[in-house]
Amino acid sequence: MNIKTRFAPSSTGCLHIGSVRTALYSWLFAQHYNGSFILRIEDTDIKRSNNQYIDNIIKTLKWLGIFWDEGPYLQSDRLTIYKNKINELLDSGHAYRCYCSIDRLKKLRLKQILHGYKPNYDRKCRDKKRLILNNQDYVVRFKNPVTDQVIFHDQIRGKIIFNNSELDDLVIQRRNGMPTYNFCVVIDDLDMNITHVIRGEDHINNTPRQINILKALNAYIPNYAHVSMVINPDKSNFSKRKNACDVLEYKEKGFLKEAILNYLLRLGWSYQNQEIFDINEIKKIFSIRNISKSPSEFNLKKLLWFNSYYLNKLPIDCMFINQLKKYLIKLNIQYNQDINIIKVIELMRSRCSTLQELAVKSRFFFDDIINIDAKLMKKYFFKQYNVILQFIYDTLYSLKFWNAESIIYSLKSIAMEFSILLKNIFMSLRIAITGSDQSPNISVIMEILGKERTLCRMKKLLKIAKDMFD
Ligand code: GLU
């Protein structure tokens, strides 16, 4: 069998973390079997659909490298196909026009609720053979069987049974002539030869209705796999209030696609005790069997852990550097050609979890305007330091080979000569050069910055220290 899966987001919002995970599983499953993966955009909800969301869907998938083999198909381009199929069902007696007014349906619903019944359409128009009333509003309903059961084997959840008596005569065409989701999805999956429908568990209740429509069309029933929901750590629905839902927001914040993919993969899928997966490796081992049935808790800390892992593991190539440059530009940091950015990354990345953080923490390399905090000056500087600082400046000024080893060597001998702790010298230099009392090895930073820049910053410190104690 030639495996064919699809991802069918509605264009009514940005692509949500949970939806991207479904897309990933669906894509990986197809990749595993050398099959194909389709992108289909469900945009028949005219009021809520928006092209900006279609762009968001496409950008997100492209960024993550989840590429589709066919599409993107837009349901709005396929309206004639749906219309013809609805007519086919009307002709074969599997569907009927329902002329019940909105008012009647409302009253019916209210009555059923008041009497403790599940609200259902009472099938008033079902048996009025081929009823056609001119100039009157109608919807088209699917004639759902009233007896027997729909049984399907969910590839994640096992056997699922629905009684037909619980299923309504579903509206497949609205009053405005537009086909409804449950109908379009069936026709598309059929037309596009989808073999495996992998989607969110919120669609489980739709599956028996869709299977019944497929049966009425004498069509092949695909395999179904309903993936569990992503929830907040407090078990509530994953929502924007607590975490960013739109995946591109994570990109903006400096998350790497490798981390997002690995995190989403593990959020509901496992393979032995392994955490880290290379995308090509996953394609080889991915199987639906290892998808969890339970809801998955979104955990930002874990995502940050993955991001930090990949930030430190990825080769520092042009791609990495270009990504970082984008964040430097966003922070208005003028990227400076004569600073070796590879060395900056090598030194700084182990202290960061995101590209954005890397850009912020590396700012002092590229930005010469270092603001020296008065509080730090008070904490770390004493009057007698002025002489020592001047001496350090002069020594470094006359240093021939500007590298971390010779800088350290000189500083060590100054510390000995003045009987002060080396760590105190380091701290003064750290404050002068980075503006902060925390940084990696200061002599390595000085080497990367170069002699001229280092001395320039020291001069500024000397002036501040002098003003402070004069
Ligand atoms: N459009 C639906 C959604 O965004 C998915 C439909 C399906 O996969 O069958 O939830």
Short mmCIF file of C-alpha atoms and ligand atoms in Angstrom, two decimals, residues 6-12 19 22 40-42 75 181 185 189 197-200 202-203 206 210, ligand 1:
data_model
loop_
_atom_site.label_atom_id
_atom_site.label_comp_id
_atom_site.label_asym_id
_atom_site.label_seq_id
_atom_site.Cartn_x
_atom_site.Cartn_y
_atom_site.Cartn_z
CA ARG A 6 -2.37 14.61 5.35
CA PHE A 7 -2.36 17.62 7.59
CA ALA A 8 -5.56 19.60 7.35
CA PRO A 9 -5.45 22.73 9.51
CA SER A 10 -8.25 25.25 9.46
CA SER A 11 -7.11 28.73 8.50
CA THR A 12 -8.88 30.32 11.45
CA SER A 19 -1.42 21.03 15.66
CA THR A 22 0.05 16.32 14.77
CA ARG A 40 -4.77 20.78 2.86
CA ILE A 41 -6.13 24.00 4.23
CA GLU A 42 -9.67 23.91 5.52
CA GLN A 75 -11.05 23.63 0.24
CA TYR A 181 -16.36 20.44 7.67
CA VAL A 185 -13.07 16.23 5.00
CA ASP A 189 -9.68 12.19 2.17
CA VAL A 197 -5.91 10.02 8.97
CA ILE A 198 -3.71 11.17 11.85
CA ARG A 199 -5.35 14.04 13.72
CA GLY A 200 -6.26 15.45 17.13
CA ASP A 202 -10.98 16.28 19.41
CA HIS A 203 -12.09 14.70 16.13
CA ASN A 206 -16.54 13.12 14.02
CA GLN A 210 -17.41 10.49 8.50
N1 GLU B 1 -9.39 21.24 10.29
C1 GLU B 1 -9.35 20.42 11.44
C2 GLU B 1 -8.57 21.12 12.53
O1 GLU B 1 -7.89 22.09 12.26
C3 GLU B 1 -8.69 19.09 11.19
C4 GLU B 1 -9.52 18.20 10.44
C5 GLU B 1 -8.99 16.79 10.26
O2 GLU B 1 -7.78 16.58 10.43
O3 GLU B 1 -9.79 15.93 9.91
O4 GLU B 1 -8.69 20.69 13.66
#
